[in-house]
Coordinates of N, CA and C in Angstrom, one line a residue:
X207 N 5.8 -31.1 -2.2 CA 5.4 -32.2 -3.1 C 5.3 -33.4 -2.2
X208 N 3.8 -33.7 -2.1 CA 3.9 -35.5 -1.5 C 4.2 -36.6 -1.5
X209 N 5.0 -37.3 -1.1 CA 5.4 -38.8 -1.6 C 4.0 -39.1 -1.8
X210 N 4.2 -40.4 -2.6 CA 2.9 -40.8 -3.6 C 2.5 -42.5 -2.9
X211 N 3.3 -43.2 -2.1 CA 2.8 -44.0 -1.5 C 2.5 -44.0 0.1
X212 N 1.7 -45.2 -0.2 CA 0.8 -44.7 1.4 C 1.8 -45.4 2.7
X213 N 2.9 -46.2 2.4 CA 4.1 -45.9 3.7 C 4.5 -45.3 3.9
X214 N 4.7 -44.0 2.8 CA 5.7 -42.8 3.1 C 5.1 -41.3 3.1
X215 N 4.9 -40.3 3.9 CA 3.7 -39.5 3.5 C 4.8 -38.5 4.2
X216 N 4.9 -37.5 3.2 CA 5.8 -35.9 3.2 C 5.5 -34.8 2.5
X217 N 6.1 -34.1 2.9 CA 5.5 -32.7 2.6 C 6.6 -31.7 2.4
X218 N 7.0 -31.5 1.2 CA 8.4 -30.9 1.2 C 8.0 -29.7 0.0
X219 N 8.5 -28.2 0.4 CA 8.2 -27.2 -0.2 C 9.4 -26.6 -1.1
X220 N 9.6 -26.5 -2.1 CA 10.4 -26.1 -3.2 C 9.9 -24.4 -3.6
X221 N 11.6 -23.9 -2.9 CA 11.8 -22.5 -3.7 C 11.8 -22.4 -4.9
X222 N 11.2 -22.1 -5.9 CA 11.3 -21.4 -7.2 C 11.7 -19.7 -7.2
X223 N 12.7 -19.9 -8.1 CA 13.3 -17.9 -8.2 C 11.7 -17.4 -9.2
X224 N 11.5 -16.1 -8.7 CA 10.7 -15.7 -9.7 C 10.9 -15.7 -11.3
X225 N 10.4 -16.3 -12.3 CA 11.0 -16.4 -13.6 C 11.7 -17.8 -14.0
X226 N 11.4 -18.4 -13.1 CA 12.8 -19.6 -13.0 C 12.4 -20.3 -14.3
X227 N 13.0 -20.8 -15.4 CA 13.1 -21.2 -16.6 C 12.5 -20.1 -17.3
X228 N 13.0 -19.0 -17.4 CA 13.0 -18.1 -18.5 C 14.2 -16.9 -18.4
X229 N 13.6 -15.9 -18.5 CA 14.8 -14.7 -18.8 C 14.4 -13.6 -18.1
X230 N 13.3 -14.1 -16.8 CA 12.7 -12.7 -16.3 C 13.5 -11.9 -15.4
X231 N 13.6 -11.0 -15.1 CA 14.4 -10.2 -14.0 C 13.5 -10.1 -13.3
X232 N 14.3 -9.4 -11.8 CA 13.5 -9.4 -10.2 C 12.4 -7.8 -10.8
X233 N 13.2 -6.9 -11.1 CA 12.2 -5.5 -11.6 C 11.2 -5.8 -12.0
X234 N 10.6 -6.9 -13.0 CA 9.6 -7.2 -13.8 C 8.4 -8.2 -13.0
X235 N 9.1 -8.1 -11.9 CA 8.1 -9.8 -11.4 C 6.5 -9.8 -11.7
X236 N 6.2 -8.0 -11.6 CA 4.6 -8.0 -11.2 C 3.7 -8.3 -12.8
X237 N 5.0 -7.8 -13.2 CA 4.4 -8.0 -15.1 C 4.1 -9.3 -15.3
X238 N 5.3 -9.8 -15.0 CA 5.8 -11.6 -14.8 C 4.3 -12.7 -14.3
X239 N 4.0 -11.8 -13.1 CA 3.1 -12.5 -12.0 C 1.7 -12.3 -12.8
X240 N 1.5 -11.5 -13.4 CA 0.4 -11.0 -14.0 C -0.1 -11.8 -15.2
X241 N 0.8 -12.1 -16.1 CA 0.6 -12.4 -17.5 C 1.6 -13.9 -17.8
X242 N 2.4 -14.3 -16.7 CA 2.9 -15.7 -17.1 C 2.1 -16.8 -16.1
X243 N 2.0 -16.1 -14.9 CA 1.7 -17.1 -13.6 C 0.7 -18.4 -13.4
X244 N 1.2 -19.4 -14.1 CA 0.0 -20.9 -14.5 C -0.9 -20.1 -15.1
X245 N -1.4 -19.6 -16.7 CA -2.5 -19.3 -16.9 C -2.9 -20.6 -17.4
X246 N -4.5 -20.2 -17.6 CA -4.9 -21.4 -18.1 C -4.6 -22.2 -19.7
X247 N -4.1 -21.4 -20.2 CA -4.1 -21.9 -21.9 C -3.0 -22.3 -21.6
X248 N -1.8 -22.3 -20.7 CA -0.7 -22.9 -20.9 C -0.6 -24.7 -21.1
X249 N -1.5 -25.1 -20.6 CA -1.9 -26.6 -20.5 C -3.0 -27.0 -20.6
X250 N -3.7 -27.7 -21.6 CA -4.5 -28.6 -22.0 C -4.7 -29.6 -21.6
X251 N -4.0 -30.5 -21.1 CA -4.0 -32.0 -21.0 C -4.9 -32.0 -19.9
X252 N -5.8 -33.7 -20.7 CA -6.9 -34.0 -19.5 C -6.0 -34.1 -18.1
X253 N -6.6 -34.6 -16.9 CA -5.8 -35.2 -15.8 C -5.1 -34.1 -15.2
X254 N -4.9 -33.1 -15.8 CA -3.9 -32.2 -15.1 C -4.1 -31.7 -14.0
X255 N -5.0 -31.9 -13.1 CA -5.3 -32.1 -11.2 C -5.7 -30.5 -11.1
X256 N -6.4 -29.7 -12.1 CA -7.4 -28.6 -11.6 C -8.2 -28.7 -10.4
X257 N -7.9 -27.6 -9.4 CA -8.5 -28.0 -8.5 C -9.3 -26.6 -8.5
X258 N -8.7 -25.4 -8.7 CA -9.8 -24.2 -8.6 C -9.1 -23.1 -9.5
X259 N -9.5 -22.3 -9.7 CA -9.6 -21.4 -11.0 C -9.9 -20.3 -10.4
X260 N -8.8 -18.9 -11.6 CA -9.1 -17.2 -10.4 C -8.4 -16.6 -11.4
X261 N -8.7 -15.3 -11.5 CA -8.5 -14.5 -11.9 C -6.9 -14.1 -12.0
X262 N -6.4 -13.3 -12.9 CA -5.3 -13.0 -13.4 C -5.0 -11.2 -13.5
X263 N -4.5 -11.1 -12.2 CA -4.3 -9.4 -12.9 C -5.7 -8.3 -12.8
X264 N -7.1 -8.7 -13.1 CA -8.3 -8.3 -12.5 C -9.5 -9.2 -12.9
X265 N -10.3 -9.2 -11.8 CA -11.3 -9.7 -11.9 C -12.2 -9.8 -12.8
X266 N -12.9 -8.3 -13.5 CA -13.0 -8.6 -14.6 C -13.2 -9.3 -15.7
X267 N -11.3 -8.9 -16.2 CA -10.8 -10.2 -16.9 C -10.9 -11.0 -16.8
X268 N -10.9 -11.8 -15.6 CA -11.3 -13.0 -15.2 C -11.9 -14.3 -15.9
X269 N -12.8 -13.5 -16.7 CA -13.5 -14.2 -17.4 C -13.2 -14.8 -18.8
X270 N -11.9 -14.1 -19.1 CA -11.0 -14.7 -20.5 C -10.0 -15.5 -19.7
X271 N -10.3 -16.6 -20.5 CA -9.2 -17.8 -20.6 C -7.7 -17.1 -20.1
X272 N -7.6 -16.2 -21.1 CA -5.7 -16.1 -21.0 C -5.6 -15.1 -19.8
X273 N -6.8 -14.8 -19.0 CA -6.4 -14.1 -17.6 C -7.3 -14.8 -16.7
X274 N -6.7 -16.2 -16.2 CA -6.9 -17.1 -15.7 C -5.6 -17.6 -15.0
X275 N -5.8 -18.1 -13.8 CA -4.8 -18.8 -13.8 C -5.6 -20.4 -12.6
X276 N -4.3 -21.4 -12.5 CA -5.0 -22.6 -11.9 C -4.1 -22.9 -10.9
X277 N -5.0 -23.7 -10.5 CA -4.2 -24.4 -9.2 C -4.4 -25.6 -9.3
X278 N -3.4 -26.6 -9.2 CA -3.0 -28.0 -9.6 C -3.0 -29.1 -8.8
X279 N -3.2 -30.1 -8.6 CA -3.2 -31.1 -7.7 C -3.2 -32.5 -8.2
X280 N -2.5 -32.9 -8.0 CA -3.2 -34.9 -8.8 C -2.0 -35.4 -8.7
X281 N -1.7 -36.9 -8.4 CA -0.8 -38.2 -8.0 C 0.5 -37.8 -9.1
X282 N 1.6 -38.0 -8.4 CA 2.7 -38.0 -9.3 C 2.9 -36.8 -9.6
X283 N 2.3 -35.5 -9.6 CA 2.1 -33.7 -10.5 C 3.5 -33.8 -10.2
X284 N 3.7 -32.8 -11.4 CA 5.6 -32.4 -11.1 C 5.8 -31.2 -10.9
X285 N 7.1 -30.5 -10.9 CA 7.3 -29.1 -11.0 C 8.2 -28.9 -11.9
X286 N 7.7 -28.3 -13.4 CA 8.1 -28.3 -14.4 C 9.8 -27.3 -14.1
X287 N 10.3 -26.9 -13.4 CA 11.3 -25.6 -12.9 C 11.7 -26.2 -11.9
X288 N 11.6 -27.7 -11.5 CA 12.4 -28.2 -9.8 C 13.9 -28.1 -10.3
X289 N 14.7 -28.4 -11.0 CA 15.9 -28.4 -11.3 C 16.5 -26.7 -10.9
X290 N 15.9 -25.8 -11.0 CA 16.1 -24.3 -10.4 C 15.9 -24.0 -9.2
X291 N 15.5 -24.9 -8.3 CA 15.1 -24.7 -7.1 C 16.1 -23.8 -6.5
X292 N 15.8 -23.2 -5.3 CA 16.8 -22.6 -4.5 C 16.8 -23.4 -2.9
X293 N 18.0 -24.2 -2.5 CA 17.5 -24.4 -0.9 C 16.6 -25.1 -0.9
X294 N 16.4 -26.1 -1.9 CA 15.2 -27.3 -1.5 C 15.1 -28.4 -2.1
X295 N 14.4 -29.0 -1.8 CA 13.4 -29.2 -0.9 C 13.6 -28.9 0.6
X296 N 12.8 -28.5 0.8 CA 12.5 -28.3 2.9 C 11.4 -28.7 3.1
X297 N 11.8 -29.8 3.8 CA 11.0 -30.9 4.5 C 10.1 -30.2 5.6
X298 N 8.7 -30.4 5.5 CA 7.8 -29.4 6.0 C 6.9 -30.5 7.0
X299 N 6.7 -31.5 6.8 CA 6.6 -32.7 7.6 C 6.4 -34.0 7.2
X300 N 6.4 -35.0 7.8 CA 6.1 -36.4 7.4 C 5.2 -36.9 7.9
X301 N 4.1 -36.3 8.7 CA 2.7 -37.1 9.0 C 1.9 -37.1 8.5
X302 N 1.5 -38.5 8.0 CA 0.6 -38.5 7.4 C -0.8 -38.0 7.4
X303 N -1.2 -37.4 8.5 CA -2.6 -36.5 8.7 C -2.5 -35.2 8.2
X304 N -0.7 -34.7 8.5 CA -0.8 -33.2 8.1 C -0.6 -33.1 6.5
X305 N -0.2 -34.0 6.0 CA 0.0 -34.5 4.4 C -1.4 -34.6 3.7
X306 N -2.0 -35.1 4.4 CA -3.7 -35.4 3.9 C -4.2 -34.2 4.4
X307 N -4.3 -33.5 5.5 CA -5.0 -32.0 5.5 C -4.7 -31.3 4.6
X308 N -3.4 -30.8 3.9 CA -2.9 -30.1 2.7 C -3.6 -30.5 2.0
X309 N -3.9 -31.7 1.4 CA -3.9 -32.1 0.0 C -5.7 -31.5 0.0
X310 N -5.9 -31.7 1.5 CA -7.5 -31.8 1.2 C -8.2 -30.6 1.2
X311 N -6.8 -30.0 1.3 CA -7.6 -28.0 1.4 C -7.2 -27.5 0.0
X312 N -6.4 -27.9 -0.4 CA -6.1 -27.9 -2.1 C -7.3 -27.1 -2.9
X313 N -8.5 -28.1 -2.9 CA -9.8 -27.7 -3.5 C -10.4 -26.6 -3.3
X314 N -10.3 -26.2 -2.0 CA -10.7 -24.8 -1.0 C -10.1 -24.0 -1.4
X315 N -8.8 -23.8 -1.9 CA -7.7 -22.7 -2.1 C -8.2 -21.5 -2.3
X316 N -8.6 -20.1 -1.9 CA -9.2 -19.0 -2.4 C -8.7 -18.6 -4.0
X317 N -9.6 -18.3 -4.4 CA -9.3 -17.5 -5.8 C -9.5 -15.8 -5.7
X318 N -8.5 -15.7 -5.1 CA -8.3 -14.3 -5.2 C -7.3 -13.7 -6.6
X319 N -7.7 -12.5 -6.7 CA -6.8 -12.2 -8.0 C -5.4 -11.7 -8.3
X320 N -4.7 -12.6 -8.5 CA -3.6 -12.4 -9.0 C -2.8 -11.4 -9.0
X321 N -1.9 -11.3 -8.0 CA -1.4 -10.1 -8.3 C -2.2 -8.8 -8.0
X322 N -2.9 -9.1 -6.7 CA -3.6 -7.8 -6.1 C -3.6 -8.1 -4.8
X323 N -4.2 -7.2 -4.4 CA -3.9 -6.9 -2.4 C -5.2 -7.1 -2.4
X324 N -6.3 -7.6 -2.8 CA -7.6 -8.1 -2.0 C -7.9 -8.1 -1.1
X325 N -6.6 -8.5 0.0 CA -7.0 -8.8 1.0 C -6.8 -7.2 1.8
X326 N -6.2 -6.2 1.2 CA -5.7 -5.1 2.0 C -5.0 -5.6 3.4
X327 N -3.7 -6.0 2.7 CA -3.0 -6.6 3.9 C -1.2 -5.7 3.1
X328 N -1.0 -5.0 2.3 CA 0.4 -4.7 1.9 C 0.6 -5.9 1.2
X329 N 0.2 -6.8 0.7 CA 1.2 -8.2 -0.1 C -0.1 -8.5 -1.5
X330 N 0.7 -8.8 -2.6 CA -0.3 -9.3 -3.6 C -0.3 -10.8 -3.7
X331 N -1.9 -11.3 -3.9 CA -2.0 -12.8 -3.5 C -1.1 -13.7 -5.0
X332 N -0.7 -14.8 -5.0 CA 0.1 -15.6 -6.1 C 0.4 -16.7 -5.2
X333 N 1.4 -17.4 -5.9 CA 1.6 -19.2 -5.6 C 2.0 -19.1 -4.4
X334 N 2.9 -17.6 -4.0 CA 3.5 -17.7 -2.5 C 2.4 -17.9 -1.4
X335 N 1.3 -17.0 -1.7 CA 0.0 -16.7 -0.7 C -0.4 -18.2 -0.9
X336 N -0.3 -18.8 -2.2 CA -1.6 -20.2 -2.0 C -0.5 -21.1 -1.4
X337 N 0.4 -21.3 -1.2 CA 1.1 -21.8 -0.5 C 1.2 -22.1 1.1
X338 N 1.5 -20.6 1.7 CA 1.4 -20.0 3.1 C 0.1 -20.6 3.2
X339 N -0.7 -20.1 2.6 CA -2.3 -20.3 3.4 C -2.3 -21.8 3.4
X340 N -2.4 -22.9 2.3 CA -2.1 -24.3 2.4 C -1.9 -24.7 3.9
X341 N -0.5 -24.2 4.5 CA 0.2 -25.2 5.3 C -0.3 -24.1 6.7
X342 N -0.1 -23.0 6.6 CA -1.0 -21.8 7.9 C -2.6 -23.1 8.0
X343 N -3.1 -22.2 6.9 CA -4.6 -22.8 7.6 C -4.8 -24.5 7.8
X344 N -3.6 -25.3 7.9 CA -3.9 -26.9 8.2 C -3.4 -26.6 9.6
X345 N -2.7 -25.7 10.2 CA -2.2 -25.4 11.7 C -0.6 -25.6 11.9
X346 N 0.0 -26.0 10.7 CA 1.5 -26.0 10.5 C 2.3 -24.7 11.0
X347 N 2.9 -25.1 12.1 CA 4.1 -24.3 12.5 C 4.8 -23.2 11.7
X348 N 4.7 -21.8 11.1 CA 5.0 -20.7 9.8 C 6.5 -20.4 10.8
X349 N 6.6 -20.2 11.4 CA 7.5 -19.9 12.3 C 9.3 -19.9 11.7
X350 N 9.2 -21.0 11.3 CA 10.5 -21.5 10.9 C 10.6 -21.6 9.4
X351 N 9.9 -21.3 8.5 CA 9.1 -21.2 7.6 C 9.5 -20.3 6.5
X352 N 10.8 -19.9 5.9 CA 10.9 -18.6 5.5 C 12.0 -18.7 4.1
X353 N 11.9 -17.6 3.1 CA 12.4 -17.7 2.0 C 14.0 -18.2 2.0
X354 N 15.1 -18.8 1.1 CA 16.1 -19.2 1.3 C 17.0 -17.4 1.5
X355 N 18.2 -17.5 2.1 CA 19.0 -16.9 2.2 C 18.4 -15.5 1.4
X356 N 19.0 -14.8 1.2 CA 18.9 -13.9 0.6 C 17.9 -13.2 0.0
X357 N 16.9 -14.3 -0.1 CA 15.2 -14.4 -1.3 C 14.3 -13.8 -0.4
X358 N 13.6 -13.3 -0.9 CA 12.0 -13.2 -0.3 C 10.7 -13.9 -1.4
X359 N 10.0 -13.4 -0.8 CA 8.5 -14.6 -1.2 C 7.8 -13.9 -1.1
X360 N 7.0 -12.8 -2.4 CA 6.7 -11.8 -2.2 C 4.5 -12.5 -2.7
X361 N 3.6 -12.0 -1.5 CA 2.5 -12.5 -1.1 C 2.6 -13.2 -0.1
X362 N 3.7 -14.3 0.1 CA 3.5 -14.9 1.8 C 2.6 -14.3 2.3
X363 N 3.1 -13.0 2.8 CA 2.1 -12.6 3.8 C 0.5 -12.3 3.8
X364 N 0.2 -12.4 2.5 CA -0.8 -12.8 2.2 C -1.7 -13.7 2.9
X365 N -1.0 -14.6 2.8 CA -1.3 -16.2 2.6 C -1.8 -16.2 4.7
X366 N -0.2 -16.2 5.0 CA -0.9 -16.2 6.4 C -1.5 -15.3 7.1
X367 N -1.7 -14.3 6.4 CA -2.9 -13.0 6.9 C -3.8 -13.9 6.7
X368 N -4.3 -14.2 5.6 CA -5.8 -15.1 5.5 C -6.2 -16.3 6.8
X369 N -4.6 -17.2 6.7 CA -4.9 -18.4 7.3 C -5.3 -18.0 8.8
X370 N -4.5 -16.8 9.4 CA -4.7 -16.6 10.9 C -6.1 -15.7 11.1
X371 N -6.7 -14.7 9.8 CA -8.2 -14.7 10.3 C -8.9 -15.9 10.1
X372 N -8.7 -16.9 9.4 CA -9.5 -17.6 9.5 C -9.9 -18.5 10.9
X373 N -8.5 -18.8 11.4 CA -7.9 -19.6 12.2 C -8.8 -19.2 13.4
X374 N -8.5 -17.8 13.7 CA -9.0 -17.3 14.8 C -10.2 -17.0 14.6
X375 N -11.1 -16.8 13.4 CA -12.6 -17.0 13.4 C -13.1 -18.0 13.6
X376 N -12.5 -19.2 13.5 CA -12.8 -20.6 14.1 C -13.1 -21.0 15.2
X377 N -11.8 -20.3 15.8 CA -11.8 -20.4 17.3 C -12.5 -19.6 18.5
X378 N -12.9 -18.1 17.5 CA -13.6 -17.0 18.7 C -15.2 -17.6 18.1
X379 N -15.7 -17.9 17.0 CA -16.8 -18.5 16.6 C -17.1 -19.5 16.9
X380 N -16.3 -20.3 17.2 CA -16.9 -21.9 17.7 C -16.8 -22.8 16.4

């Protein structure tokens, strides 16, 4: 989440438990991931910082509303479940260039579908992957980078599978 003024520019990443403000168990996540995960009818309100839109569970479906899901962006956004956090905030950086590279790949975010391996990499893409990929493909250090104690982050590896072909198609392509 960014500080919101332009003296202070940060970048701090908040663990969410899977389910966190409800009753879901760890067994159930892919159900969980599938049919609760930001869909679109959960929120109306103008302003609410849509930045790209994808599919839920299959592509297909896609195309109904309630197998939709979004991705969010805009001044002040909150995280309706921060009070559940696990181990965070973790301060991810305070420069303000790598603060504004995030924000500005936001829009780019892939829409891959929810809770699938698209990418044929072993991991299903979700908030974990658009996350990874966020801070991977701006060139942020993943290294040190990793779920609180005990937790895993199931898609990470998603995320930085994507960011490092991209990274390296950049670089062997010119």
């Amino acid at each position: 989440m960014p500080a919101t003024t332009p003296d202070e520019a940060y970048l701090d990443l908040w663990w969410l438990p899977l389910g966190a403000g409800g009753h879901v168990v760890r067994w159930n996540g892919r159900i969980y991931e599938r049919l609760r995960a930001a869909p679109v009818w959960s929120e109306r309100a103008p302003g609410r910082g849509v930045q790209v839109e994808g599919p839920v569970g299959s592509r297909r479906l896609g195309g109904l509303r309630a197998f939709r899901y979004e991705v969010r962006c805009w001044p002040e956004g909150r995280i309706p479940d921060a009070d559940e956090a696990v181990d965070s905030p973790v301060r991810i950086t305070e420069e303000p260039g790598r603060v504004e590279a995030v924000l500005a790949l936001v829009a780019r975010c892939p829409a891959y579908t929810w809770g699938r391996d698209e990418l044929h990499c072993g991991d299903m893409w979700n908030s974990n992957s658009l996350v990874a990929w966020l801070l991977a493909a701006t060139g942020e250090d993943m290294a040190g980078v990793r779920p609180p104690s005990g937790g895993r982050a199931p898609g990470w590896d998603a995320g930085l599978t994507l960011a490092r072909a991209q990274l390296s198609g950049r670089r062997g392509g010119g």
